[in-house]
PDB file of C-alpha atoms in Angstrom:
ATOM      1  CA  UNK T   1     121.913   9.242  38.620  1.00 60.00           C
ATOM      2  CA  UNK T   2     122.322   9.013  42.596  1.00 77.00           C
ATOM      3  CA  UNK T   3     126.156   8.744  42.101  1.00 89.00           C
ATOM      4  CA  UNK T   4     125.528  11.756  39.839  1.00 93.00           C
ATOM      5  CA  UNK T   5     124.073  13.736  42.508  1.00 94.00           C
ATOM      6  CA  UNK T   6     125.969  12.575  45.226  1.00 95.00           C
ATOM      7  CA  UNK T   7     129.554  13.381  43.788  1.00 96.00           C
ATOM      8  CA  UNK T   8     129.549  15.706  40.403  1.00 97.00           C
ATOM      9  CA  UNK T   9     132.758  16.530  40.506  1.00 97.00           C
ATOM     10  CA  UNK T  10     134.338  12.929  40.801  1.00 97.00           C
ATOM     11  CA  UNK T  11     131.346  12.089  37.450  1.00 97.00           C
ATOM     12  CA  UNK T  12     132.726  15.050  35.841  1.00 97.00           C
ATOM     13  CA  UNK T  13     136.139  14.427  35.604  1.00 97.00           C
ATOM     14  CA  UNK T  14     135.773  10.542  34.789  1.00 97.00           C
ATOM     15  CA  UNK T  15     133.265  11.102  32.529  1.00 97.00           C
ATOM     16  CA  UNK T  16     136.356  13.508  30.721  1.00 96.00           C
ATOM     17  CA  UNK T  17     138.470  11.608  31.156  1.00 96.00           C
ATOM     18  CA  UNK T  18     136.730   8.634  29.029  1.00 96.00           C
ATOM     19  CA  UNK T  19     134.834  11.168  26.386  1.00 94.00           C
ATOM     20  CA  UNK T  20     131.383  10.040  27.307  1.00 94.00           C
ATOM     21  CA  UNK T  21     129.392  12.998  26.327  1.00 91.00           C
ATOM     22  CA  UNK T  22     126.076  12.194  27.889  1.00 92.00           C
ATOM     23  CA  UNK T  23     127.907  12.173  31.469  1.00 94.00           C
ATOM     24  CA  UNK T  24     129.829  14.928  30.754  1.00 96.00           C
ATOM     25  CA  UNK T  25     126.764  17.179  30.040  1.00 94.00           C
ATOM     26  CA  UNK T  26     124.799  15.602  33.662  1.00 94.00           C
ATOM     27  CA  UNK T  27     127.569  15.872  35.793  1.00 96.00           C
ATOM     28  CA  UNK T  28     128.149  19.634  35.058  1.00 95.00           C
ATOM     29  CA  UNK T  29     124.763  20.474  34.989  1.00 93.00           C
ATOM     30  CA  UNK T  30     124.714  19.098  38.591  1.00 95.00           C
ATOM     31  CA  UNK T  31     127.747  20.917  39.330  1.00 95.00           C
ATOM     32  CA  UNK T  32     126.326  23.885  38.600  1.00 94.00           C
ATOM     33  CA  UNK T  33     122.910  23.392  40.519  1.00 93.00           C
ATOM     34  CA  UNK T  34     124.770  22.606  43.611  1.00 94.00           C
ATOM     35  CA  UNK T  35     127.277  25.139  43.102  1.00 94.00           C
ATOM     36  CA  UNK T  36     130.501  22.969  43.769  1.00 95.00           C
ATOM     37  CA  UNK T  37     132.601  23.850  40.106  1.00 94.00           C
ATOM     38  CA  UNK T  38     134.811  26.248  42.161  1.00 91.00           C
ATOM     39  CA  UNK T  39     136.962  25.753  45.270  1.00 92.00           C
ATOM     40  CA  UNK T  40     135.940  22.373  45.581  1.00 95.00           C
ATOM     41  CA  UNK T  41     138.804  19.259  44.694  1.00 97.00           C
ATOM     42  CA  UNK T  42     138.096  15.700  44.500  1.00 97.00           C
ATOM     43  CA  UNK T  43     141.110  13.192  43.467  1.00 97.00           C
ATOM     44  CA  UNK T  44     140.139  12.572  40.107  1.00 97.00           C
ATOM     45  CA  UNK T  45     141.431  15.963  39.503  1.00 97.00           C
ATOM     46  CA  UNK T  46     144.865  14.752  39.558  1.00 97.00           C
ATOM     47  CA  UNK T  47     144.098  12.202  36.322  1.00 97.00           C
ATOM     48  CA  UNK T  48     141.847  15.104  34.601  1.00 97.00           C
ATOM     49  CA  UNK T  49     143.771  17.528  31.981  1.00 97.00           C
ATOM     50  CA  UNK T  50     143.160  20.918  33.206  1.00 97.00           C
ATOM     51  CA  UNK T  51     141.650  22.201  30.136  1.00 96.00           C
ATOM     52  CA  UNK T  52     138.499  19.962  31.065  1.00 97.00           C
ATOM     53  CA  UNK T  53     138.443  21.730  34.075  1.00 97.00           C
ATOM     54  CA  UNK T  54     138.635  25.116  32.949  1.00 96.00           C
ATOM     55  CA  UNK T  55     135.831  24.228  30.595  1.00 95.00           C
ATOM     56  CA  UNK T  56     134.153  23.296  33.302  1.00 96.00           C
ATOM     57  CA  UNK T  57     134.300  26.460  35.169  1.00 95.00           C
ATOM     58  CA  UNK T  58     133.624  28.648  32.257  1.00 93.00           C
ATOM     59  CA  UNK T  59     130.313  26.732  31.361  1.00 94.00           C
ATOM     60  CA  UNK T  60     129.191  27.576  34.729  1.00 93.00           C
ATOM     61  CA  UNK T  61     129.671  31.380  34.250  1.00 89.00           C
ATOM     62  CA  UNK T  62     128.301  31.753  30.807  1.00 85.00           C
ATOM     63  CA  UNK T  63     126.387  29.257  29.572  1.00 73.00           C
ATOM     64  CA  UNK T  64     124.455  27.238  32.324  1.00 60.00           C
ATOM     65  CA  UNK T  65     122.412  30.388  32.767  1.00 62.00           C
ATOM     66  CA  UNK T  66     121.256  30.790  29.285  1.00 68.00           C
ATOM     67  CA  UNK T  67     120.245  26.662  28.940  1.00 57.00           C
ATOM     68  CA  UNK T  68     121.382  26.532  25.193  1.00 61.00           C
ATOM     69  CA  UNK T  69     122.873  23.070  26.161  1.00 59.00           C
ATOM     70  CA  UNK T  70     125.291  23.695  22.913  1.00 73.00           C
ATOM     71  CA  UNK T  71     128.624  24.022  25.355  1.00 86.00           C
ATOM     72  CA  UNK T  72     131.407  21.598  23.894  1.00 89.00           C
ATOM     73  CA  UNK T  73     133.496  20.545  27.339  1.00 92.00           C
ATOM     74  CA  UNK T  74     135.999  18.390  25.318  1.00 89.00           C
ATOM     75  CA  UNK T  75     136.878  20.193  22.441  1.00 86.00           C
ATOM     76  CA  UNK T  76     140.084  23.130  23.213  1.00 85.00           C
ATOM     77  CA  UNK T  77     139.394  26.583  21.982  1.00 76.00           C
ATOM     78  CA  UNK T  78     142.357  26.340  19.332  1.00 57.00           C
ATOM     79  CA  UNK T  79     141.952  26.165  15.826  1.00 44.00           C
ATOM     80  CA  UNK T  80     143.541  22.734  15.505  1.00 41.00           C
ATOM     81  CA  UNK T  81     143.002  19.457  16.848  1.00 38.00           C
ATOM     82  CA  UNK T  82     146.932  19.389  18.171  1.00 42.00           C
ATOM     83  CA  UNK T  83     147.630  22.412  20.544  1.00 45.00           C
ATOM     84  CA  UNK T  84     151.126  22.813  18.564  1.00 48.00           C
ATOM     85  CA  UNK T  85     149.966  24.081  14.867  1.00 49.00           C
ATOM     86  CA  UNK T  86     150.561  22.054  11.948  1.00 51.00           C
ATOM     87  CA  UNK T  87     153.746  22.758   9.997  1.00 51.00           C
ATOM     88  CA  UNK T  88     153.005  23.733   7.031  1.00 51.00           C
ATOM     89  CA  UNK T  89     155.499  21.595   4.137  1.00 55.00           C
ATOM     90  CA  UNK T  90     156.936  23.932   1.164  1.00 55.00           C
ATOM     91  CA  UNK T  91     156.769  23.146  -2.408  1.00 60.00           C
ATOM     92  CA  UNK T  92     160.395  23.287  -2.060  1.00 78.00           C
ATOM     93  CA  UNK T  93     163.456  22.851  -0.037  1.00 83.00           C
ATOM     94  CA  UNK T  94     164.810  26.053   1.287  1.00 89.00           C
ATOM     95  CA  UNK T  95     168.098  27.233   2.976  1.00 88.00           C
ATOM     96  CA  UNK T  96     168.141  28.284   6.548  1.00 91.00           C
ATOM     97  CA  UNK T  97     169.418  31.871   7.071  1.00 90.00           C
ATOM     98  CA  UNK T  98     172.957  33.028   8.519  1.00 89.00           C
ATOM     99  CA  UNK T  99     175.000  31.056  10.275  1.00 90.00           C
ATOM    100  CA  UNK T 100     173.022  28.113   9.070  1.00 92.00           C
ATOM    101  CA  UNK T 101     174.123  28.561   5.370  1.00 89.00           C
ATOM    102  CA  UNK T 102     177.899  28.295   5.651  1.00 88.00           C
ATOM    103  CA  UNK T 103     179.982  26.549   2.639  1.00 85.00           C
ATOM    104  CA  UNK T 104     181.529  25.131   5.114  1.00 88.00           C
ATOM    105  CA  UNK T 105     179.739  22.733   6.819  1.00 90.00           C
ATOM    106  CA  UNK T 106     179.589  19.292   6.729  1.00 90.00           C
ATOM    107  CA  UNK T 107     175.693  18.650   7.876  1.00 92.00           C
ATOM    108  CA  UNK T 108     172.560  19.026   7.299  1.00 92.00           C
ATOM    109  CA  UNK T 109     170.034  18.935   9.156  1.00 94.00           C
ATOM    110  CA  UNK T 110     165.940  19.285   7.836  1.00 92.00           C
ATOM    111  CA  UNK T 111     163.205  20.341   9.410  1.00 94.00           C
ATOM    112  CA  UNK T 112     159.805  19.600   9.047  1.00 92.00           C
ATOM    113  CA  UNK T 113     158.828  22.156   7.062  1.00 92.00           C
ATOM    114  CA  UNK T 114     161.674  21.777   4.432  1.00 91.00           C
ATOM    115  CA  UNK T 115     164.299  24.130   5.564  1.00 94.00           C
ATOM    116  CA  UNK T 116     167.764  23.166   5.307  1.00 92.00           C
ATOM    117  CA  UNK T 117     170.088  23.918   7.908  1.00 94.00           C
ATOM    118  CA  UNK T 118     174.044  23.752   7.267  1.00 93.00           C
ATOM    119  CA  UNK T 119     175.840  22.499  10.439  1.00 94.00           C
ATOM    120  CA  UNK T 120     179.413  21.265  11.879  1.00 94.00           C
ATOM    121  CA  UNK T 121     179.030  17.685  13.005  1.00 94.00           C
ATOM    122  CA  UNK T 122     182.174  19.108  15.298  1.00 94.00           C
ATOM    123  CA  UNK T 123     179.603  21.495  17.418  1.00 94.00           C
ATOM    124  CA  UNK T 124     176.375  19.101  17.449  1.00 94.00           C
ATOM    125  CA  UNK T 125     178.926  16.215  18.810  1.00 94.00           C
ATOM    126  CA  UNK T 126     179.850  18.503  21.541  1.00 92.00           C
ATOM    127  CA  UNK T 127     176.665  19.516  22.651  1.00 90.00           C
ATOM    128  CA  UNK T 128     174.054  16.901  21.978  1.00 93.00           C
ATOM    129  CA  UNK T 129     175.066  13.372  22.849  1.00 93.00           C
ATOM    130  CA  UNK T 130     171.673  11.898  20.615  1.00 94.00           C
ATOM    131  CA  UNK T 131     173.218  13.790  17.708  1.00 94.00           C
ATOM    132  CA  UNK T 132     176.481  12.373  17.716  1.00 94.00           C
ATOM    133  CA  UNK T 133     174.942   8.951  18.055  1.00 94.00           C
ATOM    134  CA  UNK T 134     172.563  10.071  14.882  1.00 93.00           C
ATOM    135  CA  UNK T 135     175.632  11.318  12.946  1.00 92.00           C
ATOM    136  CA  UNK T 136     177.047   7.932  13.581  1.00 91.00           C
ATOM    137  CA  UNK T 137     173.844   5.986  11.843  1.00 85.00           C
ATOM    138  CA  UNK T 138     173.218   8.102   8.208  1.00 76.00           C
ATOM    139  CA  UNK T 139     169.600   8.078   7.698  1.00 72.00           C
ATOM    140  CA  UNK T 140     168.432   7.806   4.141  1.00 69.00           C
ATOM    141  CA  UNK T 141     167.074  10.822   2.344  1.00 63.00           C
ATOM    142  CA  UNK T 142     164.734  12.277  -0.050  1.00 59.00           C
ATOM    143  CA  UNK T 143     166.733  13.463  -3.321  1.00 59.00           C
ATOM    144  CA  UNK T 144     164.892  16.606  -3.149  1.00 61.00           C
ATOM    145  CA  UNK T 145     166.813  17.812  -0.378  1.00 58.00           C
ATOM    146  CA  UNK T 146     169.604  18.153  -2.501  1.00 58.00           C
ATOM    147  CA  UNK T 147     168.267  19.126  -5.642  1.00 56.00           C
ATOM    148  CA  UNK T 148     169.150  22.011  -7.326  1.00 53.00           C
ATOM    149  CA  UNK T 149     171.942  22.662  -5.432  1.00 58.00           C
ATOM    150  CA  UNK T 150     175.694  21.300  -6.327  1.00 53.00           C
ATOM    151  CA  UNK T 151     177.051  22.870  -3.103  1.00 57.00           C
ATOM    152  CA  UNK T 152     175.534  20.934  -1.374  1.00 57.00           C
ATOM    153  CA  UNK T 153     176.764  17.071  -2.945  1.00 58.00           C
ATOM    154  CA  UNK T 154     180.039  17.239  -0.523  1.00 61.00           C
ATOM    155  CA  UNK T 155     177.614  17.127   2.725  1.00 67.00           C
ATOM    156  CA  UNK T 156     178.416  13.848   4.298  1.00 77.00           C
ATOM    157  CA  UNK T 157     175.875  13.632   7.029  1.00 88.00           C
ATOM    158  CA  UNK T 158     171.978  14.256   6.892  1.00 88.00           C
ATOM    159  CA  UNK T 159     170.098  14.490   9.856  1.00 92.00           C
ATOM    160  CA  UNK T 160     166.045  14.969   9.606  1.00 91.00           C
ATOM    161  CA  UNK T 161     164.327  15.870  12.883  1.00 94.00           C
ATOM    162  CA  UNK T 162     160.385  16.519  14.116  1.00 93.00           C
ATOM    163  CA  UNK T 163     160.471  19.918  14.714  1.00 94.00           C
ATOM    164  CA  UNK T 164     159.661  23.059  12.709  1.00 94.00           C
ATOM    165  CA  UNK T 165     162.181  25.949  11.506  1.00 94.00           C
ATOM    166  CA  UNK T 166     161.373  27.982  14.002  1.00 91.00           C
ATOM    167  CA  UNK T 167     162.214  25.703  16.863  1.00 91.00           C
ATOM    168  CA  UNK T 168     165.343  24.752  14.970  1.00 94.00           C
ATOM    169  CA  UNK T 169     166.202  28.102  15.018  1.00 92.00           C
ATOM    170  CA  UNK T 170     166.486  28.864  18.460  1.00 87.00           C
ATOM    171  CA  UNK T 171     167.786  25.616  19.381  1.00 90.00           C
ATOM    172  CA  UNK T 172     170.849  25.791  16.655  1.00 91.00           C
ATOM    173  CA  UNK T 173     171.257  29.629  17.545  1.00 88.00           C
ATOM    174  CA  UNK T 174     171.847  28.423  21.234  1.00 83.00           C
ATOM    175  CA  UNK T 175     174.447  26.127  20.206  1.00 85.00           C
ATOM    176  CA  UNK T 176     176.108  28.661  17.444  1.00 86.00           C
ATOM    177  CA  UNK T 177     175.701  31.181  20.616  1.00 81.00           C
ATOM    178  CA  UNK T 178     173.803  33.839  18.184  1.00 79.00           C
ATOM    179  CA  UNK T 179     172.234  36.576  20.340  1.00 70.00           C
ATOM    180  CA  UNK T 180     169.303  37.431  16.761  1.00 68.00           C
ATOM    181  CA  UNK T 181     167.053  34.357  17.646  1.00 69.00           C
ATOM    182  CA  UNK T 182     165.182  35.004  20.473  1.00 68.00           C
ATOM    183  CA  UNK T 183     161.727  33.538  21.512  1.00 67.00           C
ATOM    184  CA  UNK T 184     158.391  35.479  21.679  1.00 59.00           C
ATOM    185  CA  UNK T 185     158.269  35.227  25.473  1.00 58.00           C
ATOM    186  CA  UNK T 186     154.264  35.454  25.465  1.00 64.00           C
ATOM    187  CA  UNK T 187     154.066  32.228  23.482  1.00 73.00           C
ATOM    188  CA  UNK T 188     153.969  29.098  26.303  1.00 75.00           C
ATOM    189  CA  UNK T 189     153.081  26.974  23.066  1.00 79.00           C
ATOM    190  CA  UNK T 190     156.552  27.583  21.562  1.00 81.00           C
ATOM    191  CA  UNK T 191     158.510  28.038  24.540  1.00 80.00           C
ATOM    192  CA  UNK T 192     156.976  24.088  25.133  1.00 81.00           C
ATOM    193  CA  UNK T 193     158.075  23.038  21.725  1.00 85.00           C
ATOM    194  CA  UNK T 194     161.508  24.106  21.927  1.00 85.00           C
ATOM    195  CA  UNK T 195     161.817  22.734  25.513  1.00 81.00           C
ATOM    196  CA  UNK T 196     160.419  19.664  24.659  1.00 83.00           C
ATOM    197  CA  UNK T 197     163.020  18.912  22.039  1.00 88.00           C
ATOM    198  CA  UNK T 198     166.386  20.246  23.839  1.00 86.00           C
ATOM    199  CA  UNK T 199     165.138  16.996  26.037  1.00 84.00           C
ATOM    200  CA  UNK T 200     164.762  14.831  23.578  1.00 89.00           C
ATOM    201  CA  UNK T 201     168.279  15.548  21.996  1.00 91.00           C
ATOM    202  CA  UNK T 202     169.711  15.953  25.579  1.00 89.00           C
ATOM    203  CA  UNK T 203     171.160  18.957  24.707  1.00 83.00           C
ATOM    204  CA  UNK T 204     174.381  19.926  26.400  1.00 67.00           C
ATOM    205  CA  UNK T 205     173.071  23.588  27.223  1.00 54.00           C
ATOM    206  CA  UNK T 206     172.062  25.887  29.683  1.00 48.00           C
ATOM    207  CA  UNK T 207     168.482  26.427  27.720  1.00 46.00           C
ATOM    208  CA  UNK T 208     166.804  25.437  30.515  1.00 51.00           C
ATOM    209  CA  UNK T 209     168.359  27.740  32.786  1.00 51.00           C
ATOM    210  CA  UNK T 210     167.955  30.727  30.151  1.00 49.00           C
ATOM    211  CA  UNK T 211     164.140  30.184  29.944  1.00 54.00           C
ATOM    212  CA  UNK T 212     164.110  29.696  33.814  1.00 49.00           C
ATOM    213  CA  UNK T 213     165.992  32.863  34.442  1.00 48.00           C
ATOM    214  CA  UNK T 214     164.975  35.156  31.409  1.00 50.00           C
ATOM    215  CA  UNK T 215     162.080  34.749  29.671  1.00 51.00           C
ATOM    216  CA  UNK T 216     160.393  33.416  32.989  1.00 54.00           C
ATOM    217  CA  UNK T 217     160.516  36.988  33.994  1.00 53.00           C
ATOM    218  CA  UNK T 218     158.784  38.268  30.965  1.00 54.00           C
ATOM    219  CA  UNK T 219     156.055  36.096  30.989  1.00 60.00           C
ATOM    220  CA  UNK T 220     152.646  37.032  32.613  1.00 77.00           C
ATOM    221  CA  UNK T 221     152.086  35.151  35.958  1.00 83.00           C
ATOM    222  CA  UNK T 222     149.975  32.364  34.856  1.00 87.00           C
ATOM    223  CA  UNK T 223     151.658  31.774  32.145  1.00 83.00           C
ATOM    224  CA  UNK T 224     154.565  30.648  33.890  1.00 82.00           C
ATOM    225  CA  UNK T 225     153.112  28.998  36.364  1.00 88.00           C
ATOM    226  CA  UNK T 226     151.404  26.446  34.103  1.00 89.00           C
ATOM    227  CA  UNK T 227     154.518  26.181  32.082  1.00 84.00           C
ATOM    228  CA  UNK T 228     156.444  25.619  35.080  1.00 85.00           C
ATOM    229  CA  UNK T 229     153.995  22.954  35.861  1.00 91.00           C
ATOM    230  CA  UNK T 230     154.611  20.918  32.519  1.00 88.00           C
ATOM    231  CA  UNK T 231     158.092  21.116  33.202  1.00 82.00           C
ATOM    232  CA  UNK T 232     157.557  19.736  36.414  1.00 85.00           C
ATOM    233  CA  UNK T 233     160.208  22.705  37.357  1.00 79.00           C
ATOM    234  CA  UNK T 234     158.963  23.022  41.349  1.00 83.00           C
ATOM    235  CA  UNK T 235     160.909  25.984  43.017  1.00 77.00           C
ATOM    236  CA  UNK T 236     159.587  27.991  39.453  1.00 79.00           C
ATOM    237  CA  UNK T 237     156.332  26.595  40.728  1.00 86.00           C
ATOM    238  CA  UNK T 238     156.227  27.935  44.052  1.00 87.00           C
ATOM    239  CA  UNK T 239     157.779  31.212  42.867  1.00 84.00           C
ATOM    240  CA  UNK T 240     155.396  32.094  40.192  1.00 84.00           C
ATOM    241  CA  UNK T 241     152.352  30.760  42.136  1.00 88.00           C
ATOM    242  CA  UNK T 242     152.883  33.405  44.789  1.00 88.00           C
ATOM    243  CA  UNK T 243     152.578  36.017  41.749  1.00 85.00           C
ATOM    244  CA  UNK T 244     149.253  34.683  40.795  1.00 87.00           C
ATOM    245  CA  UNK T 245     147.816  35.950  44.060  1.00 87.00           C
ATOM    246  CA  UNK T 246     147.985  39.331  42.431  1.00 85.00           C
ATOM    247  CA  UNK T 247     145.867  38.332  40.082  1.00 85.00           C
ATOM    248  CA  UNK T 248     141.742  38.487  40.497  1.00 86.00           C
ATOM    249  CA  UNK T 249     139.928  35.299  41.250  1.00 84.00           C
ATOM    250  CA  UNK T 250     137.208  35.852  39.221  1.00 85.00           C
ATOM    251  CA  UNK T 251     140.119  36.637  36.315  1.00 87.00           C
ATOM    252  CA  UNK T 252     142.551  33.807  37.024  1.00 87.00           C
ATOM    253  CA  UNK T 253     139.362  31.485  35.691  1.00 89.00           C
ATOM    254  CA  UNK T 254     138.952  33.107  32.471  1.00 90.00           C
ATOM    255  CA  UNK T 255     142.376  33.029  31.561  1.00 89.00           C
ATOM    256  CA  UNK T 256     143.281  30.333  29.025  1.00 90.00           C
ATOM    257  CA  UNK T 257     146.708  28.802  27.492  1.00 88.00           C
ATOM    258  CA  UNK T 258     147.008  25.550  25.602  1.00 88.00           C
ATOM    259  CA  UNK T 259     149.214  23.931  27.928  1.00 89.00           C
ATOM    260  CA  UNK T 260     146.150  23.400  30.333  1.00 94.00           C
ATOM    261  CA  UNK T 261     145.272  20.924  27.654  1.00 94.00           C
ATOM    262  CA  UNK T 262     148.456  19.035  29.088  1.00 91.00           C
ATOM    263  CA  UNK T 263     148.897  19.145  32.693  1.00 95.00           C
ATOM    264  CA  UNK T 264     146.843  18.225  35.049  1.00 97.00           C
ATOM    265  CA  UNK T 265     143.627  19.704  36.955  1.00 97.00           C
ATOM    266  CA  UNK T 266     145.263  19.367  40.493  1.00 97.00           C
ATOM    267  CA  UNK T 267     147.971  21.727  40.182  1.00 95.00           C
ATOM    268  CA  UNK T 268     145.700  24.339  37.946  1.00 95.00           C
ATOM    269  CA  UNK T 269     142.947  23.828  41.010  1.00 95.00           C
ATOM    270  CA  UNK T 270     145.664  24.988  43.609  1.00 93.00           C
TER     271      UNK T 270
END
């Protein structure tokens, strides 16, 4: 209890950081008494996911003052418990739309959510160095990828990855250089996902330059900033950081995105 009282903050965050509930519920209560939950940093920050943090910050403008004691600080306001939303399987397998339907090709590659996508091993070994090396080990396959469908029996490569239809998309329509898939630019979420996986493939493309330059632009101050911050990307940092200072104070706390749930609470704190 005397550590409790003596450091809050520093019981706050390790208390989040191992899920012990009890703690959690002390240490911002005391937080809130001694009115240290904003502009004040202690190290543990730099270990605590930021959404803890915001939590914590919200709790003491709404609901310390009404003494429910019903406030949930480890539990993201998103519908799911992953912040990217589950991908929803089909009944059945379904063709991607134009380019990614051509007679043509010699590929496939499957999505998560059951959508086909026809491909030219030529292109994916030019831009992606882990598909080439996947083209080079076939990966067995579900027979109801090719059901139905006799076009499809002179395929000679099958690729399955992770990632949705929608992240597929853009990432394909990169490499095919087709202008009609863009991204919602107010969705950090997505923007994350398809990111995440030009990394993993090591993608041979300027994607990261196109977000950085483009659809940085679009996106509301904060949004990039804590975006910027997963990608550890730091002259986007500093850049979008000095934007936020247009923003209220009193604002900048209530705004929420689901990457806070993934970077840390030192950067979100400065």
């Amino acid at each position: 209890l005397g550590f409790v009282t003596q450091h809050p903050l520093r019981v706050y965050a390790i208390a989040c950081i191992l899920k012990l509930h009890p703690e959690i519920q002390k240490a911002a209560d005391e937080a809130v008494r001694q009115n240290v939950t904003f502009g004040h940093y202690v190290q543990e920050f730099e270990e605590l996911p930021a959404g803890f943090y915001h939590r914590l910050l919200k709790y003491a403008r709404e609901t310390a003052a009404s003494n429910n004691g019903k406030f949930d600080f480890l539990a993201p306001p998103v519908p799911s418990d992953s912040l990217t939303p589950p991908i929803l399987r089909q009944h059945e397998w379904r063709d991607a739309k134009s380019p990614f339907d051509s007679p043509d090709a010699d590929v496939i590659i499957a999505s998560q959510d059951q959508v086909r996508f026809r491909v030219h091993s030529l292109i994916l070994n030019m831009v992606s160095p882990v598909l080439a090396d996947m083209l080079l080990h076939p990966q067995p396959y579900s027979s109801d990828v090719f059901k139905h469908d006799a076009s499809l029996q002179d395929i000679l490569h099958y690729i399955a990855l992770p990632d949705s239809s929608e992240v597929l998309e853009i990432l394909l329509g990169r490499m095919y250089h087709c202008p009609m898939y863009e991204v919602a630019t107010d969705d950090t979420v997505l923007l994350r996902n398809i990111l995440a996986s030009a990394r993993r493939l090591s993608l041979k493309l300027s994607i990261f330059d196109l977000f950085r330059d483009r659809h940085f632009d679009d996106l509301k101050p904060f949004r990039a900033y804590v975006l910027s911050v997963w990608l550890n990307w730091t002259q986007t940092i500093h850049s979008v950081a000095f934007e936020t200072l247009e923003i209220d104070a009193d604002e900048l706390q209530i705004i929420y995105d689901p990457i806070l749930e993934e970077i840390s609470s030192g950067p979100y704190f400065r």
